[in-house]
mmCIF file of C-alpha atoms in Angstrom:
data_model
loop_
_atom_site.group_PDB
_atom_site.id
_atom_site.type_symbol
_atom_site.label_atom_id
_atom_site.label_comp_id
_atom_site.label_asym_id
_atom_site.label_seq_id
_atom_site.Cartn_x
_atom_site.Cartn_y
_atom_site.Cartn_z
ATOM 1 C CA UNK A 1 165.957 65.207 30.661
ATOM 2 C CA UNK A 2 167.517 65.572 34.112
ATOM 3 C CA UNK A 3 171.123 66.694 34.304
ATOM 4 C CA UNK A 4 173.459 63.989 35.635
ATOM 5 C CA UNK A 5 174.719 64.569 39.149
ATOM 6 C CA UNK A 6 178.446 65.069 39.304
ATOM 7 C CA UNK A 7 180.328 64.124 42.432
ATOM 8 C CA UNK A 8 183.839 65.134 43.419
ATOM 9 C CA UNK A 9 185.094 61.638 42.549
ATOM 10 C CA UNK A 10 183.579 61.885 39.069
ATOM 11 C CA UNK A 11 185.281 65.246 38.578
ATOM 12 C CA UNK A 12 188.641 63.745 39.597
ATOM 13 C CA UNK A 13 188.144 60.868 37.128
ATOM 14 C CA UNK A 14 187.262 63.279 34.364
ATOM 15 C CA UNK A 15 190.342 65.364 35.102
ATOM 16 C CA UNK A 16 192.534 62.242 34.930
ATOM 17 C CA UNK A 17 191.344 61.467 31.349
ATOM 18 C CA UNK A 18 193.087 64.392 29.789
ATOM 19 C CA UNK A 19 195.094 64.371 26.613
ATOM 20 C CA UNK A 20 198.120 66.551 26.106
ATOM 21 C CA UNK A 21 197.198 69.724 27.947
ATOM 22 C CA UNK A 22 200.559 71.323 28.726
ATOM 23 C CA UNK A 23 200.058 74.008 26.038
ATOM 24 C CA UNK A 24 196.452 74.790 26.976
ATOM 25 C CA UNK A 25 195.208 77.414 29.406
ATOM 26 C CA UNK A 26 193.502 76.293 32.606
ATOM 27 C CA UNK A 27 189.899 76.791 31.284
ATOM 28 C CA UNK A 28 190.803 75.015 28.035
ATOM 29 C CA UNK A 29 192.346 72.096 29.965
ATOM 30 C CA UNK A 30 189.213 71.780 32.081
ATOM 31 C CA UNK A 31 186.974 71.977 29.007
ATOM 32 C CA UNK A 32 188.986 69.325 27.126
ATOM 33 C CA UNK A 33 189.066 67.006 30.121
ATOM 34 C CA UNK A 34 185.313 66.950 30.611
ATOM 35 C CA UNK A 35 182.703 65.470 28.356
ATOM 36 C CA UNK A 36 179.783 67.536 27.137
ATOM 37 C CA UNK A 37 177.432 66.019 29.716
ATOM 38 C CA UNK A 38 179.907 66.722 32.503
ATOM 39 C CA UNK A 39 180.325 70.344 31.384
ATOM 40 C CA UNK A 40 176.551 70.675 31.199
ATOM 41 C CA UNK A 41 176.213 69.312 34.725
ATOM 42 C CA UNK A 42 178.874 71.752 35.970
ATOM 43 C CA UNK A 43 177.059 74.639 34.310
ATOM 44 C CA UNK A 44 173.799 73.581 35.986
ATOM 45 C CA UNK A 45 175.572 73.403 39.351
ATOM 46 C CA UNK A 46 177.014 76.877 38.803
ATOM 47 C CA UNK A 47 173.568 78.268 38.039
ATOM 48 C CA UNK A 48 172.061 76.485 41.050
ATOM 49 C CA UNK A 49 174.742 78.002 43.269
ATOM 50 C CA UNK A 50 173.700 81.490 42.190
ATOM 51 C CA UNK A 51 169.987 80.950 42.848
ATOM 52 C CA UNK A 52 168.768 82.371 46.134
ATOM 53 C CA UNK A 53 166.572 79.688 47.710
ATOM 54 C CA UNK A 54 165.376 81.698 50.696
ATOM 55 C CA UNK A 55 161.583 82.164 50.808
ATOM 56 C CA UNK A 56 160.433 85.389 49.234
ATOM 57 C CA UNK A 57 158.587 87.775 51.537
ATOM 58 C CA UNK A 58 155.756 89.053 49.335
ATOM 59 C CA UNK A 59 155.130 91.973 51.672
ATOM 60 C CA UNK A 60 158.374 93.470 50.349
ATOM 61 C CA UNK A 61 157.396 92.883 46.729
ATOM 62 C CA UNK A 62 153.654 93.413 46.423
ATOM 63 C CA UNK A 63 152.514 96.935 47.026
ATOM 64 C CA UNK A 64 148.860 97.940 47.026
ATOM 65 C CA UNK A 65 147.674 101.212 45.580
ATOM 66 C CA UNK A 66 148.185 104.271 47.697
ATOM 67 C CA UNK A 67 144.981 105.458 49.333
ATOM 68 C CA UNK A 68 144.117 108.423 47.212
ATOM 69 C CA UNK A 69 140.786 110.156 47.377
ATOM 70 C CA UNK A 70 138.556 109.231 44.487
ATOM 71 C CA UNK A 71 137.710 111.983 42.088
ATOM 72 C CA UNK A 72 134.119 113.089 42.374
ATOM 73 C CA UNK A 73 131.832 111.676 39.730
ATOM 74 C CA UNK A 74 131.017 114.173 37.017
ATOM 75 C CA UNK A 75 127.792 115.971 37.801
ATOM 76 C CA UNK A 76 125.431 115.320 34.888
ATOM 77 C CA UNK A 77 122.557 117.313 36.435
ATOM 78 C CA UNK A 78 122.284 121.078 36.730
ATOM 79 C CA UNK A 79 119.517 121.180 39.379
ATOM 80 C CA UNK A 80 120.319 120.770 43.095
ATOM 81 C CA UNK A 81 117.929 117.932 44.038
ATOM 82 C CA UNK A 82 118.785 115.967 40.885
ATOM 83 C CA UNK A 83 122.469 116.403 41.717
ATOM 84 C CA UNK A 84 121.814 115.252 45.290
ATOM 85 C CA UNK A 85 120.089 112.081 44.029
ATOM 86 C CA UNK A 86 122.999 111.405 41.666
ATOM 87 C CA UNK A 87 125.586 111.816 44.449
ATOM 88 C CA UNK A 88 123.526 109.592 46.770
ATOM 89 C CA UNK A 89 123.336 106.921 44.058
ATOM 90 C CA UNK A 90 127.101 107.111 43.551
ATOM 91 C CA UNK A 91 127.622 106.751 47.306
ATOM 92 C CA UNK A 92 125.305 103.731 47.473
ATOM 93 C CA UNK A 93 127.129 102.044 44.609
ATOM 94 C CA UNK A 94 130.556 102.855 46.063
ATOM 95 C CA UNK A 95 130.007 102.194 49.775
ATOM 96 C CA UNK A 96 127.236 99.612 49.650
ATOM 97 C CA UNK A 97 123.605 99.401 50.681
ATOM 98 C CA UNK A 98 122.068 98.339 53.979
ATOM 99 C CA UNK A 99 118.604 97.994 55.533
ATOM 100 C CA UNK A 100 117.212 98.637 59.032
ATOM 101 C CA UNK A 101 119.715 101.422 59.814
ATOM 102 C CA UNK A 102 121.116 104.608 58.294
ATOM 103 C CA UNK A 103 124.683 103.255 58.197
ATOM 104 C CA UNK A 104 126.209 99.908 59.110
ATOM 105 C CA UNK A 105 129.647 99.064 60.543
ATOM 106 C CA UNK A 106 131.222 98.672 57.090
ATOM 107 C CA UNK A 107 129.993 102.073 55.904
ATOM 108 C CA UNK A 108 127.078 100.894 53.763
ATOM 109 C CA UNK A 109 124.036 103.186 53.849
ATOM 110 C CA UNK A 110 120.302 103.008 53.303
ATOM 111 C CA UNK A 111 118.511 105.394 50.935
ATOM 112 C CA UNK A 112 117.879 108.035 53.600
ATOM 113 C CA UNK A 113 121.435 107.661 54.948
ATOM 114 C CA UNK A 114 122.947 108.170 51.489
ATOM 115 C CA UNK A 115 120.764 111.220 50.831
ATOM 116 C CA UNK A 116 121.600 112.769 54.222
ATOM 117 C CA UNK A 117 125.313 112.124 53.719
ATOM 118 C CA UNK A 118 125.295 113.961 50.394
ATOM 119 C CA UNK A 119 122.866 116.775 51.252
ATOM 120 C CA UNK A 120 124.133 120.242 52.008
ATOM 121 C CA UNK A 121 121.551 120.704 54.777
ATOM 122 C CA UNK A 122 118.880 118.785 56.642
ATOM 123 C CA UNK A 123 116.196 120.756 54.785
ATOM 124 C CA UNK A 124 117.634 119.734 51.415
ATOM 125 C CA UNK A 125 117.687 116.081 52.558
ATOM 126 C CA UNK A 126 114.062 116.315 53.713
ATOM 127 C CA UNK A 127 112.963 117.857 50.404
ATOM 128 C CA UNK A 128 114.758 115.110 48.490
ATOM 129 C CA UNK A 129 113.196 112.359 50.643
ATOM 130 C CA UNK A 130 109.720 113.855 50.143
ATOM 131 C CA UNK A 131 110.186 113.914 46.367
ATOM 132 C CA UNK A 132 111.664 110.403 46.412
ATOM 133 C CA UNK A 133 108.664 109.083 48.359
ATOM 134 C CA UNK A 134 106.304 110.646 45.815
ATOM 135 C CA UNK A 135 108.199 108.968 42.963
ATOM 136 C CA UNK A 136 108.264 105.593 44.754
ATOM 137 C CA UNK A 137 104.523 105.757 45.440
ATOM 138 C CA UNK A 138 103.531 106.894 41.962
ATOM 139 C CA UNK A 139 105.784 104.592 39.931
ATOM 140 C CA UNK A 140 106.865 101.604 42.005
ATOM 141 C CA UNK A 141 104.940 100.914 45.202
ATOM 142 C CA UNK A 142 101.707 102.792 46.065
ATOM 143 C CA UNK A 143 101.677 101.150 49.525
ATOM 144 C CA UNK A 144 105.036 102.624 50.620
ATOM 145 C CA UNK A 145 104.568 104.573 53.862
ATOM 146 C CA UNK A 146 108.086 106.009 54.133
ATOM 147 C CA UNK A 147 111.365 105.813 52.256
ATOM 148 C CA UNK A 148 112.884 103.909 55.199
ATOM 149 C CA UNK A 149 110.112 101.281 55.239
ATOM 150 C CA UNK A 150 110.343 100.828 51.451
ATOM 151 C CA UNK A 151 114.153 100.557 51.703
ATOM 152 C CA UNK A 152 113.894 97.904 54.431
ATOM 153 C CA UNK A 153 111.650 95.696 52.259
ATOM 154 C CA UNK A 154 114.256 95.458 49.482
ATOM 155 C CA UNK A 155 116.368 92.282 49.075
ATOM 156 C CA UNK A 156 119.556 94.017 47.934
ATOM 157 C CA UNK A 157 120.844 97.424 46.861
ATOM 158 C CA UNK A 158 119.946 97.076 43.187
ATOM 159 C CA UNK A 159 116.485 98.646 43.384
ATOM 160 C CA UNK A 160 117.435 101.465 45.819
ATOM 161 C CA UNK A 161 120.320 102.508 43.568
ATOM 162 C CA UNK A 162 118.070 102.276 40.537
ATOM 163 C CA UNK A 163 115.361 104.415 42.153
ATOM 164 C CA UNK A 164 117.929 107.118 42.984
ATOM 165 C CA UNK A 165 119.029 107.250 39.337
ATOM 166 C CA UNK A 166 115.410 107.428 38.211
ATOM 167 C CA UNK A 167 114.627 110.144 40.770
ATOM 168 C CA UNK A 168 117.633 112.166 39.582
ATOM 169 C CA UNK A 169 116.425 112.193 36.008
ATOM 170 C CA UNK A 170 112.848 113.005 37.112
ATOM 171 C CA UNK A 171 114.034 115.891 39.329
ATOM 172 C CA UNK A 172 116.180 117.234 36.514
ATOM 173 C CA UNK A 173 113.234 117.086 34.110
ATOM 174 C CA UNK A 174 111.104 119.032 36.649
ATOM 175 C CA UNK A 175 113.915 121.569 37.154
ATOM 176 C CA UNK A 176 114.317 120.917 40.887
#
């Protein structure tokens, strides 16, 4: 139910309909002179007068999280190559996967790019890529010529991330 609008003329008419108010205080006189609907309308007007109708600038209200470095994922593997595969998988899942290049403009990486980014040295990255190629050839695709060519034939990052997880567990089982 909408509150009735109350004009200045209606307020004057309501004030004129008072009964004996000489012994009442000013708020009591005003309350006795007005009907319930009129008092309700005045209360609504008082509330409306307090409401700030300026547009709210959400930039002052909404704050995004502070850029804090993410904690490194717990290292479930005790061997260096298995740990490297795990870190590369985490990087692929976090930053994204790409094909036809080591790293794209948004920071996504291919398999070799993720391994190189996480390796302590170029030799460690090469050893990991050699082992990864052996695993890909023996268990997934015997026709794979290189890790890069196999990576480029994938539709999305699901299989490359999966192969890194599989390679990590295989390397850990071999103790390398």
